[in-house]
């Protein structure tokens, strides 16, 4: 009979037990312990163990990113996302989350721009990156640069690749951003009343979006000032 690999059997049992331990930490909300327990197993040459450990580690990192963000620790969230991308290179969700944290939490717009472009290199029809680039362009007062990203976002809407799990909440938040940047581009193309009509329609469709109401109010104030200036 061929050599019986008793040591291999023992190693598999021990590694499976460690995976179980990591998963127990994950289920009980001890995400850092789950991550640290699972990570060494990712490097194993045994695919079934390594794959399960990777899944546990990624799930732990997902929770840790959210916790760090809620606690107002964006740099820590970025560190976790970097670990995630080492486990799952070029994965869409962590790439988009990294860009969003750079944009909204850290205000590092140059780095956010680069991060969104990196997303589009791997996922040309990712709608979050297109909207992000349009938002950054408008923030810089450059609606001309925002225009092609807004156009692509609308053209690819039905075939868009989404980083987030589709839900009413996800769709509403994303469409708020899309209508917002579209209104910004329309105001540039002129006349601004077209942007006003778009925002009114968007607010009706999205169930009274507070963000778009603020945008509409701001636009109306600009229109009022322009009208008063012309009268004078």
JSON list of C-alpha atoms in Angstrom, two decimals:
[
{"chain": "A", "resi": 1, "resn": "UNK", "atom": "CA", "xyz": [0.00, 0.00, 0.00]},
{"chain": "A", "resi": 2, "resn": "UNK", "atom": "CA", "xyz": [1.21, 3.50, -0.78]},
{"chain": "A", "resi": 3, "resn": "UNK", "atom": "CA", "xyz": [2.56, 5.68, 1.98]},
{"chain": "A", "resi": 4, "resn": "UNK", "atom": "CA", "xyz": [-0.23, 6.96, 4.21]},
{"chain": "A", "resi": 5, "resn": "UNK", "atom": "CA", "xyz": [0.17, 10.66, 4.92]},
{"chain": "A", "resi": 6, "resn": "UNK", "atom": "CA", "xyz": [-0.96, 10.71, 8.52]},
{"chain": "A", "resi": 7, "resn": "UNK", "atom": "CA", "xyz": [0.83, 14.02, 9.11]},
{"chain": "A", "resi": 8, "resn": "UNK", "atom": "CA", "xyz": [-1.06, 15.55, 6.20]},
{"chain": "A", "resi": 9, "resn": "UNK", "atom": "CA", "xyz": [-4.35, 14.41, 7.69]},
{"chain": "A", "resi": 10, "resn": "UNK", "atom": "CA", "xyz": [-3.41, 15.92, 11.04]},
{"chain": "A", "resi": 11, "resn": "UNK", "atom": "CA", "xyz": [-2.36, 19.20, 9.43]},
{"chain": "A", "resi": 12, "resn": "UNK", "atom": "CA", "xyz": [-5.65, 19.48, 7.54]},
{"chain": "A", "resi": 13, "resn": "UNK", "atom": "CA", "xyz": [-7.64, 18.83, 10.70]},
{"chain": "A", "resi": 14, "resn": "UNK", "atom": "CA", "xyz": [-5.67, 21.46, 12.62]},
{"chain": "A", "resi": 15, "resn": "UNK", "atom": "CA", "xyz": [-6.02, 24.03, 9.84]},
{"chain": "A", "resi": 16, "resn": "UNK", "atom": "CA", "xyz": [-9.74, 23.33, 9.53]},
{"chain": "A", "resi": 17, "resn": "UNK", "atom": "CA", "xyz": [-10.07, 23.83, 13.28]},
{"chain": "A", "resi": 18, "resn": "UNK", "atom": "CA", "xyz": [-8.27, 27.18, 12.98]},
{"chain": "A", "resi": 19, "resn": "UNK", "atom": "CA", "xyz": [-10.66, 28.16, 10.18]},
{"chain": "A", "resi": 20, "resn": "UNK", "atom": "CA", "xyz": [-13.57, 27.26, 12.44]},
{"chain": "A", "resi": 21, "resn": "UNK", "atom": "CA", "xyz": [-12.06, 29.39, 15.18]},
{"chain": "A", "resi": 22, "resn": "UNK", "atom": "CA", "xyz": [-11.69, 32.35, 12.81]},
{"chain": "A", "resi": 23, "resn": "UNK", "atom": "CA", "xyz": [-15.27, 31.93, 11.67]},
{"chain": "A", "resi": 24, "resn": "UNK", "atom": "CA", "xyz": [-16.48, 31.82, 15.27]},
{"chain": "A", "resi": 25, "resn": "UNK", "atom": "CA", "xyz": [-14.71, 35.14, 15.91]},
{"chain": "A", "resi": 26, "resn": "UNK", "atom": "CA", "xyz": [-16.36, 36.53, 12.78]},
{"chain": "A", "resi": 27, "resn": "UNK", "atom": "CA", "xyz": [-19.84, 35.45, 13.82]},
{"chain": "A", "resi": 28, "resn": "UNK", "atom": "CA", "xyz": [-19.40, 36.89, 17.31]},
{"chain": "A", "resi": 29, "resn": "UNK", "atom": "CA", "xyz": [-18.30, 40.28, 15.95]},
{"chain": "A", "resi": 30, "resn": "UNK", "atom": "CA", "xyz": [-14.64, 39.99, 16.92]},
{"chain": "A", "resi": 31, "resn": "UNK", "atom": "CA", "xyz": [-13.50, 41.01, 13.47]},
{"chain": "A", "resi": 32, "resn": "UNK", "atom": "CA", "xyz": [-9.87, 41.83, 14.23]},
{"chain": "A", "resi": 33, "resn": "UNK", "atom": "CA", "xyz": [-9.37, 38.42, 15.85]},
{"chain": "A", "resi": 34, "resn": "UNK", "atom": "CA", "xyz": [-11.12, 36.76, 12.92]},
{"chain": "A", "resi": 35, "resn": "UNK", "atom": "CA", "xyz": [-8.80, 38.55, 10.51]},
{"chain": "A", "resi": 36, "resn": "UNK", "atom": "CA", "xyz": [-5.60, 37.74, 12.36]},
{"chain": "A", "resi": 37, "resn": "UNK", "atom": "CA", "xyz": [-6.62, 34.10, 12.81]},
{"chain": "A", "resi": 38, "resn": "UNK", "atom": "CA", "xyz": [-7.56, 33.61, 9.16]},
{"chain": "A", "resi": 39, "resn": "UNK", "atom": "CA", "xyz": [-4.71, 35.48, 7.44]},
{"chain": "A", "resi": 40, "resn": "UNK", "atom": "CA", "xyz": [-1.92, 32.91, 8.02]},
{"chain": "A", "resi": 41, "resn": "UNK", "atom": "CA", "xyz": [-4.10, 30.22, 6.45]},
{"chain": "A", "resi": 42, "resn": "UNK", "atom": "CA", "xyz": [-4.51, 32.19, 3.23]},
{"chain": "A", "resi": 43, "resn": "UNK", "atom": "CA", "xyz": [-0.91, 31.33, 2.31]},
{"chain": "A", "resi": 44, "resn": "UNK", "atom": "CA", "xyz": [-1.40, 27.60, 2.66]},
{"chain": "A", "resi": 45, "resn": "UNK", "atom": "CA", "xyz": [-0.94, 25.41, -0.39]},
{"chain": "A", "resi": 46, "resn": "UNK", "atom": "CA", "xyz": [-4.16, 23.58, 0.42]},
{"chain": "A", "resi": 47, "resn": "UNK", "atom": "CA", "xyz": [-6.74, 25.35, -1.78]},
{"chain": "A", "resi": 48, "resn": "UNK", "atom": "CA", "xyz": [-9.85, 24.41, 0.18]},
{"chain": "A", "resi": 49, "resn": "UNK", "atom": "CA", "xyz": [-8.41, 25.77, 3.44]},
{"chain": "A", "resi": 50, "resn": "UNK", "atom": "CA", "xyz": [-6.83, 28.83, 1.84]},
{"chain": "A", "resi": 51, "resn": "UNK", "atom": "CA", "xyz": [-10.04, 29.78, 0.02]},
{"chain": "A", "resi": 52, "resn": "UNK", "atom": "CA", "xyz": [-12.18, 29.50, 3.12]},
{"chain": "A", "resi": 53, "resn": "UNK", "atom": "CA", "xyz": [-9.66, 31.51, 5.12]},
{"chain": "A", "resi": 54, "resn": "UNK", "atom": "CA", "xyz": [-9.62, 34.19, 2.41]},
{"chain": "A", "resi": 55, "resn": "UNK", "atom": "CA", "xyz": [-13.41, 34.45, 2.51]},
{"chain": "A", "resi": 56, "resn": "UNK", "atom": "CA", "xyz": [-13.38, 34.83, 6.30]},
{"chain": "A", "resi": 57, "resn": "UNK", "atom": "CA", "xyz": [-10.60, 37.44, 6.16]},
{"chain": "A", "resi": 58, "resn": "UNK", "atom": "CA", "xyz": [-12.41, 39.45, 3.48]},
{"chain": "A", "resi": 59, "resn": "UNK", "atom": "CA", "xyz": [-15.66, 39.38, 5.42]},
{"chain": "A", "resi": 60, "resn": "UNK", "atom": "CA", "xyz": [-13.81, 40.56, 8.54]},
{"chain": "A", "resi": 61, "resn": "UNK", "atom": "CA", "xyz": [-12.15, 43.35, 6.57]},
{"chain": "A", "resi": 62, "resn": "UNK", "atom": "CA", "xyz": [-15.51, 44.45, 5.20]},
{"chain": "A", "resi": 63, "resn": "UNK", "atom": "CA", "xyz": [-16.82, 44.88, 8.74]},
{"chain": "A", "resi": 64, "resn": "UNK", "atom": "CA", "xyz": [-13.61, 46.54, 9.92]},
{"chain": "A", "resi": 65, "resn": "UNK", "atom": "CA", "xyz": [-13.75, 49.10, 7.10]},
{"chain": "A", "resi": 66, "resn": "UNK", "atom": "CA", "xyz": [-17.30, 50.01, 8.10]},
{"chain": "A", "resi": 67, "resn": "UNK", "atom": "CA", "xyz": [-16.39, 50.24, 11.79]},
{"chain": "A", "resi": 68, "resn": "UNK", "atom": "CA", "xyz": [-13.39, 52.46, 11.11]},
{"chain": "A", "resi": 69, "resn": "UNK", "atom": "CA", "xyz": [-15.48, 54.74, 8.91]},
{"chain": "A", "resi": 70, "resn": "UNK", "atom": "CA", "xyz": [-18.25, 55.07, 11.51]},
{"chain": "A", "resi": 71, "resn": "UNK", "atom": "CA", "xyz": [-15.64, 55.84, 14.18]},
{"chain": "A", "resi": 72, "resn": "UNK", "atom": "CA", "xyz": [-14.22, 58.64, 12.04]},
{"chain": "A", "resi": 73, "resn": "UNK", "atom": "CA", "xyz": [-10.95, 56.85, 11.29]},
{"chain": "A", "resi": 74, "resn": "UNK", "atom": "CA", "xyz": [-10.70, 57.02, 7.49]},
{"chain": "A", "resi": 75, "resn": "UNK", "atom": "CA", "xyz": [-6.98, 56.28, 7.34]},
{"chain": "A", "resi": 76, "resn": "UNK", "atom": "CA", "xyz": [-7.50, 53.06, 9.26]},
{"chain": "A", "resi": 77, "resn": "UNK", "atom": "CA", "xyz": [-10.31, 52.18, 6.86]},
{"chain": "A", "resi": 78, "resn": "UNK", "atom": "CA", "xyz": [-7.91, 52.73, 3.95]},
{"chain": "A", "resi": 79, "resn": "UNK", "atom": "CA", "xyz": [-5.35, 50.45, 5.60]},
{"chain": "A", "resi": 80, "resn": "UNK", "atom": "CA", "xyz": [-7.95, 47.69, 5.85]},
{"chain": "A", "resi": 81, "resn": "UNK", "atom": "CA", "xyz": [-8.93, 48.23, 2.21]},
{"chain": "A", "resi": 82, "resn": "UNK", "atom": "CA", "xyz": [-5.30, 47.86, 1.18]},
{"chain": "A", "resi": 83, "resn": "UNK", "atom": "CA", "xyz": [-5.18, 44.53, 3.00]},
{"chain": "A", "resi": 84, "resn": "UNK", "atom": "CA", "xyz": [-8.38, 43.54, 1.22]},
{"chain": "A", "resi": 85, "resn": "UNK", "atom": "CA", "xyz": [-6.91, 44.39, -2.18]},
{"chain": "A", "resi": 86, "resn": "UNK", "atom": "CA", "xyz": [-3.84, 42.30, -1.43]},
{"chain": "A", "resi": 87, "resn": "UNK", "atom": "CA", "xyz": [-6.13, 39.34, -0.83]},
{"chain": "A", "resi": 88, "resn": "UNK", "atom": "CA", "xyz": [-8.38, 40.14, -3.79]},
{"chain": "A", "resi": 89, "resn": "UNK", "atom": "CA", "xyz": [-6.43, 42.28, -6.30]},
{"chain": "A", "resi": 90, "resn": "UNK", "atom": "CA", "xyz": [-8.51, 44.72, -8.35]},
{"chain": "A", "resi": 91, "resn": "UNK", "atom": "CA", "xyz": [-11.76, 43.75, -6.61]},
{"chain": "A", "resi": 92, "resn": "UNK", "atom": "CA", "xyz": [-14.41, 46.31, -7.47]},
{"chain": "A", "resi": 93, "resn": "UNK", "atom": "CA", "xyz": [-15.95, 47.06, -4.08]},
{"chain": "A", "resi": 94, "resn": "UNK", "atom": "CA", "xyz": [-12.76, 47.86, -2.13]},
{"chain": "A", "resi": 95, "resn": "UNK", "atom": "CA", "xyz": [-11.44, 49.92, -5.05]},
{"chain": "A", "resi": 96, "resn": "UNK", "atom": "CA", "xyz": [-14.59, 52.06, -5.09]},
{"chain": "A", "resi": 97, "resn": "UNK", "atom": "CA", "xyz": [-14.67, 52.34, -1.28]},
{"chain": "A", "resi": 98, "resn": "UNK", "atom": "CA", "xyz": [-11.07, 53.53, -1.28]},
{"chain": "A", "resi": 99, "resn": "UNK", "atom": "CA", "xyz": [-11.88, 56.25, -3.81]},
{"chain": "A", "resi": 100, "resn": "UNK", "atom": "CA", "xyz": [-14.97, 57.34, -1.87]},
{"chain": "A", "resi": 101, "resn": "UNK", "atom": "CA", "xyz": [-13.08, 57.58, 1.42]},
{"chain": "A", "resi": 102, "resn": "UNK", "atom": "CA", "xyz": [-10.37, 59.64, -0.25]},
{"chain": "A", "resi": 103, "resn": "UNK", "atom": "CA", "xyz": [-13.04, 61.94, -1.69]},
{"chain": "A", "resi": 104, "resn": "UNK", "atom": "CA", "xyz": [-15.57, 62.30, 1.11]},
{"chain": "A", "resi": 105, "resn": "UNK", "atom": "CA", "xyz": [-13.69, 61.47, 4.32]},
{"chain": "A", "resi": 106, "resn": "UNK", "atom": "CA", "xyz": [-10.16, 62.72, 3.67]},
{"chain": "A", "resi": 107, "resn": "UNK", "atom": "CA", "xyz": [-10.82, 65.38, 1.03]},
{"chain": "A", "resi": 108, "resn": "UNK", "atom": "CA", "xyz": [-7.80, 64.20, -0.94]},
{"chain": "A", "resi": 109, "resn": "UNK", "atom": "CA", "xyz": [-9.30, 64.97, -4.33]},
{"chain": "A", "resi": 110, "resn": "UNK", "atom": "CA", "xyz": [-6.20, 64.29, -6.41]},
{"chain": "A", "resi": 111, "resn": "UNK", "atom": "CA", "xyz": [-5.82, 60.83, -4.88]},
{"chain": "A", "resi": 112, "resn": "UNK", "atom": "CA", "xyz": [-9.56, 60.22, -5.25]},
{"chain": "A", "resi": 113, "resn": "UNK", "atom": "CA", "xyz": [-9.37, 61.18, -8.93]},
{"chain": "A", "resi": 114, "resn": "UNK", "atom": "CA", "xyz": [-6.55, 58.70, -9.48]},
{"chain": "A", "resi": 115, "resn": "UNK", "atom": "CA", "xyz": [-8.43, 56.00, -7.55]},
{"chain": "A", "resi": 116, "resn": "UNK", "atom": "CA", "xyz": [-11.59, 56.45, -9.62]},
{"chain": "A", "resi": 117, "resn": "UNK", "atom": "CA", "xyz": [-9.59, 56.30, -12.84]},
{"chain": "A", "resi": 118, "resn": "UNK", "atom": "CA", "xyz": [-8.03, 53.06, -11.62]},
{"chain": "A", "resi": 119, "resn": "UNK", "atom": "CA", "xyz": [-11.53, 51.65, -11.11]},
{"chain": "A", "resi": 120, "resn": "UNK", "atom": "CA", "xyz": [-12.49, 52.58, -14.67]},
{"chain": "A", "resi": 121, "resn": "UNK", "atom": "CA", "xyz": [-9.38, 50.94, -16.08]},
{"chain": "A", "resi": 122, "resn": "UNK", "atom": "CA", "xyz": [-10.59, 47.61, -14.72]},
{"chain": "A", "resi": 123, "resn": "UNK", "atom": "CA", "xyz": [-14.35, 48.27, -14.84]},
{"chain": "A", "resi": 124, "resn": "UNK", "atom": "CA", "xyz": [-15.08, 50.78, -17.64]},
{"chain": "A", "resi": 125, "resn": "UNK", "atom": "CA", "xyz": [-18.83, 50.76, -16.96]},
{"chain": "A", "resi": 126, "resn": "UNK", "atom": "CA", "xyz": [-18.71, 51.25, -13.19]},
{"chain": "A", "resi": 127, "resn": "UNK", "atom": "CA", "xyz": [-21.27, 53.92, -12.45]},
{"chain": "A", "resi": 128, "resn": "UNK", "atom": "CA", "xyz": [-19.91, 54.91, -9.01]},
{"chain": "A", "resi": 129, "resn": "UNK", "atom": "CA", "xyz": [-16.55, 55.85, -10.54]},
{"chain": "A", "resi": 130, "resn": "UNK", "atom": "CA", "xyz": [-18.19, 57.81, -13.36]},
{"chain": "A", "resi": 131, "resn": "UNK", "atom": "CA", "xyz": [-20.29, 59.81, -10.92]},
{"chain": "A", "resi": 132, "resn": "UNK", "atom": "CA", "xyz": [-17.30, 60.32, -8.62]},
{"chain": "A", "resi": 133, "resn": "UNK", "atom": "CA", "xyz": [-15.20, 61.77, -11.44]},
{"chain": "A", "resi": 134, "resn": "UNK", "atom": "CA", "xyz": [-18.07, 64.02, -12.47]},
{"chain": "A", "resi": 135, "resn": "UNK", "atom": "CA", "xyz": [-18.48, 65.24, -8.88]},
{"chain": "A", "resi": 136, "resn": "UNK", "atom": "CA", "xyz": [-14.77, 66.01, -8.56]},
{"chain": "A", "resi": 137, "resn": "UNK", "atom": "CA", "xyz": [-14.80, 67.88, -11.87]},
{"chain": "A", "resi": 138, "resn": "UNK", "atom": "CA", "xyz": [-17.75, 70.03, -10.78]},
{"chain": "A", "resi": 139, "resn": "UNK", "atom": "CA", "xyz": [-16.10, 70.71, -7.42]},
{"chain": "A", "resi": 140, "resn": "UNK", "atom": "CA", "xyz": [-13.14, 72.11, -9.34]},
{"chain": "A", "resi": 141, "resn": "UNK", "atom": "CA", "xyz": [-15.50, 74.32, -11.33]},
{"chain": "A", "resi": 142, "resn": "UNK", "atom": "CA", "xyz": [-14.87, 72.32, -14.48]},
{"chain": "A", "resi": 143, "resn": "UNK", "atom": "CA", "xyz": [-18.26, 71.19, -15.85]},
{"chain": "A", "resi": 144, "resn": "UNK", "atom": "CA", "xyz": [-16.73, 70.64, -19.28]},
{"chain": "A", "resi": 145, "resn": "UNK", "atom": "CA", "xyz": [-14.60, 67.84, -17.87]},
{"chain": "A", "resi": 146, "resn": "UNK", "atom": "CA", "xyz": [-17.60, 66.45, -15.96]},
{"chain": "A", "resi": 147, "resn": "UNK", "atom": "CA", "xyz": [-19.75, 66.27, -19.09]},
{"chain": "A", "resi": 148, "resn": "UNK", "atom": "CA", "xyz": [-18.34, 63.07, -20.68]},
{"chain": "A", "resi": 149, "resn": "UNK", "atom": "CA", "xyz": [-18.51, 61.19, -17.38]},
{"chain": "A", "resi": 150, "resn": "UNK", "atom": "CA", "xyz": [-22.14, 62.20, -16.84]},
{"chain": "A", "resi": 151, "resn": "UNK", "atom": "CA", "xyz": [-22.98, 61.23, -20.41]},
{"chain": "A", "resi": 152, "resn": "UNK", "atom": "CA", "xyz": [-21.33, 57.82, -20.02]},
{"chain": "A", "resi": 153, "resn": "UNK", "atom": "CA", "xyz": [-23.12, 57.21, -16.73]},
{"chain": "A", "resi": 154, "resn": "UNK", "atom": "CA", "xyz": [-26.50, 57.73, -18.38]},
{"chain": "A", "resi": 155, "resn": "UNK", "atom": "CA", "xyz": [-25.58, 55.76, -21.50]},
{"chain": "A", "resi": 156, "resn": "UNK", "atom": "CA", "xyz": [-24.36, 52.79, -19.46]},
{"chain": "A", "resi": 157, "resn": "UNK", "atom": "CA", "xyz": [-27.08, 52.89, -16.81]},
{"chain": "A", "resi": 158, "resn": "UNK", "atom": "CA", "xyz": [-28.77, 49.64, -17.80]},
{"chain": "A", "resi": 159, "resn": "UNK", "atom": "CA", "xyz": [-25.43, 47.80, -18.20]},
{"chain": "A", "resi": 160, "resn": "UNK", "atom": "CA", "xyz": [-23.62, 49.44, -15.30]},
{"chain": "A", "resi": 161, "resn": "UNK", "atom": "CA", "xyz": [-21.29, 47.44, -13.08]},
{"chain": "A", "resi": 162, "resn": "UNK", "atom": "CA", "xyz": [-22.17, 48.24, -9.47]},
{"chain": "A", "resi": 163, "resn": "UNK", "atom": "CA", "xyz": [-19.81, 48.04, -6.53]},
{"chain": "A", "resi": 164, "resn": "UNK", "atom": "CA", "xyz": [-22.65, 47.99, -4.01]},
{"chain": "A", "resi": 165, "resn": "UNK", "atom": "CA", "xyz": [-25.37, 45.38, -3.62]},
{"chain": "A", "resi": 166, "resn": "UNK", "atom": "CA", "xyz": [-28.43, 46.68, -5.49]},
{"chain": "A", "resi": 167, "resn": "UNK", "atom": "CA", "xyz": [-31.21, 47.84, -3.17]},
{"chain": "A", "resi": 168, "resn": "UNK", "atom": "CA", "xyz": [-33.66, 50.73, -3.02]},
{"chain": "A", "resi": 169, "resn": "UNK", "atom": "CA", "xyz": [-31.34, 52.53, -0.59]},
{"chain": "A", "resi": 170, "resn": "UNK", "atom": "CA", "xyz": [-28.31, 51.99, -2.81]},
{"chain": "A", "resi": 171, "resn": "UNK", "atom": "CA", "xyz": [-30.12, 53.04, -5.96]},
{"chain": "A", "resi": 172, "resn": "UNK", "atom": "CA", "xyz": [-31.58, 56.14, -4.31]},
{"chain": "A", "resi": 173, "resn": "UNK", "atom": "CA", "xyz": [-28.21, 57.35, -3.02]},
{"chain": "A", "resi": 174, "resn": "UNK", "atom": "CA", "xyz": [-26.53, 56.75, -6.34]},
{"chain": "A", "resi": 175, "resn": "UNK", "atom": "CA", "xyz": [-29.29, 58.37, -8.40]},
{"chain": "A", "resi": 176, "resn": "UNK", "atom": "CA", "xyz": [-29.18, 61.41, -6.11]},
{"chain": "A", "resi": 177, "resn": "UNK", "atom": "CA", "xyz": [-25.55, 61.78, -7.10]},
{"chain": "A", "resi": 178, "resn": "UNK", "atom": "CA", "xyz": [-26.28, 61.18, -10.78]},
{"chain": "A", "resi": 179, "resn": "UNK", "atom": "CA", "xyz": [-29.09, 63.74, -10.94]},
{"chain": "A", "resi": 180, "resn": "UNK", "atom": "CA", "xyz": [-26.97, 66.19, -8.96]},
{"chain": "A", "resi": 181, "resn": "UNK", "atom": "CA", "xyz": [-24.02, 66.09, -11.36]},
{"chain": "A", "resi": 182, "resn": "UNK", "atom": "CA", "xyz": [-26.37, 66.10, -14.34]},
{"chain": "A", "resi": 183, "resn": "UNK", "atom": "CA", "xyz": [-27.99, 69.28, -13.04]},
{"chain": "A", "resi": 184, "resn": "UNK", "atom": "CA", "xyz": [-24.54, 70.80, -12.63]},
{"chain": "A", "resi": 185, "resn": "UNK", "atom": "CA", "xyz": [-23.67, 70.05, -16.24]},
{"chain": "A", "resi": 186, "resn": "UNK", "atom": "CA", "xyz": [-27.06, 71.28, -17.50]},
{"chain": "A", "resi": 187, "resn": "UNK", "atom": "CA", "xyz": [-26.60, 74.56, -15.64]},
{"chain": "A", "resi": 188, "resn": "UNK", "atom": "CA", "xyz": [-23.30, 74.96, -17.50]},
{"chain": "A", "resi": 189, "resn": "UNK", "atom": "CA", "xyz": [-24.79, 74.07, -20.87]},
{"chain": "A", "resi": 190, "resn": "UNK", "atom": "CA", "xyz": [-27.66, 76.46, -20.16]},
{"chain": "A", "resi": 191, "resn": "UNK", "atom": "CA", "xyz": [-30.22, 77.68, -19.63]},
{"chain": "A", "resi": 192, "resn": "UNK", "atom": "CA", "xyz": [-30.19, 77.03, -15.87]},
{"chain": "A", "resi": 193, "resn": "UNK", "atom": "CA", "xyz": [-33.96, 76.56, -15.90]},
{"chain": "A", "resi": 194, "resn": "UNK", "atom": "CA", "xyz": [-33.36, 73.16, -17.54]},
{"chain": "A", "resi": 195, "resn": "UNK", "atom": "CA", "xyz": [-31.35, 72.12, -14.50]},
{"chain": "A", "resi": 196, "resn": "UNK", "atom": "CA", "xyz": [-34.17, 73.37, -12.29]},
{"chain": "A", "resi": 197, "resn": "UNK", "atom": "CA", "xyz": [-36.72, 71.23, -14.17]},
{"chain": "A", "resi": 198, "resn": "UNK", "atom": "CA", "xyz": [-34.46, 68.19, -13.92]},
{"chain": "A", "resi": 199, "resn": "UNK", "atom": "CA", "xyz": [-34.07, 68.56, -10.16]},
{"chain": "A", "resi": 200, "resn": "UNK", "atom": "CA", "xyz": [-37.82, 68.96, -9.68]},
{"chain": "A", "resi": 201, "resn": "UNK", "atom": "CA", "xyz": [-38.40, 65.76, -11.65]},
{"chain": "A", "resi": 202, "resn": "UNK", "atom": "CA", "xyz": [-35.65, 63.94, -9.74]},
{"chain": "A", "resi": 203, "resn": "UNK", "atom": "CA", "xyz": [-37.06, 64.96, -6.35]},
{"chain": "A", "resi": 204, "resn": "UNK", "atom": "CA", "xyz": [-40.45, 63.64, -7.37]},
{"chain": "A", "resi": 205, "resn": "UNK", "atom": "CA", "xyz": [-39.02, 60.35, -8.60]},
{"chain": "A", "resi": 206, "resn": "UNK", "atom": "CA", "xyz": [-36.75, 59.78, -5.60]},
{"chain": "A", "resi": 207, "resn": "UNK", "atom": "CA", "xyz": [-39.36, 60.50, -2.97]},
{"chain": "A", "resi": 208, "resn": "UNK", "atom": "CA", "xyz": [-38.31, 63.98, -1.85]},
{"chain": "A", "resi": 209, "resn": "UNK", "atom": "CA", "xyz": [-34.52, 63.72, -1.68]},
{"chain": "A", "resi": 210, "resn": "UNK", "atom": "CA", "xyz": [-33.15, 66.19, 0.88]},
{"chain": "A", "resi": 211, "resn": "UNK", "atom": "CA", "xyz": [-29.83, 66.41, -0.95]},
{"chain": "A", "resi": 212, "resn": "UNK", "atom": "CA", "xyz": [-31.50, 67.35, -4.22]},
{"chain": "A", "resi": 213, "resn": "UNK", "atom": "CA", "xyz": [-33.82, 69.79, -2.45]},
{"chain": "A", "resi": 214, "resn": "UNK", "atom": "CA", "xyz": [-30.76, 71.62, -1.15]},
{"chain": "A", "resi": 215, "resn": "UNK", "atom": "CA", "xyz": [-29.27, 71.60, -4.63]},
{"chain": "A", "resi": 216, "resn": "UNK", "atom": "CA", "xyz": [-32.52, 72.97, -6.08]},
{"chain": "A", "resi": 217, "resn": "UNK", "atom": "CA", "xyz": [-32.71, 75.69, -3.44]},
{"chain": "A", "resi": 218, "resn": "UNK", "atom": "CA", "xyz": [-29.14, 76.72, -4.19]},
{"chain": "A", "resi": 219, "resn": "UNK", "atom": "CA", "xyz": [-29.87, 76.83, -7.92]},
{"chain": "A", "resi": 220, "resn": "UNK", "atom": "CA", "xyz": [-33.00, 78.92, -7.40]},
{"chain": "A", "resi": 221, "resn": "UNK", "atom": "CA", "xyz": [-31.06, 81.40, -5.29]},
{"chain": "A", "resi": 222, "resn": "UNK", "atom": "CA", "xyz": [-28.58, 81.76, -8.14]},
{"chain": "A", "resi": 223, "resn": "UNK", "atom": "CA", "xyz": [-31.40, 82.24, -10.65]},
{"chain": "A", "resi": 224, "resn": "UNK", "atom": "CA", "xyz": [-33.00, 84.87, -8.40]},
{"chain": "A", "resi": 225, "resn": "UNK", "atom": "CA", "xyz": [-29.72, 86.79, -8.05]},
{"chain": "A", "resi": 226, "resn": "UNK", "atom": "CA", "xyz": [-29.16, 86.65, -11.80]},
{"chain": "A", "resi": 227, "resn": "UNK", "atom": "CA", "xyz": [-32.69, 87.94, -12.42]},
{"chain": "A", "resi": 228, "resn": "UNK", "atom": "CA", "xyz": [-32.26, 90.80, -9.94]},
{"chain": "A", "resi": 229, "resn": "UNK", "atom": "CA", "xyz": [-28.91, 91.67, -11.49]},
{"chain": "A", "resi": 230, "resn": "UNK", "atom": "CA", "xyz": [-30.47, 91.84, -14.96]},
{"chain": "A", "resi": 231, "resn": "UNK", "atom": "CA", "xyz": [-33.31, 94.04, -13.67]},
{"chain": "A", "resi": 232, "resn": "UNK", "atom": "CA", "xyz": [-30.77, 96.47, -12.27]}
]
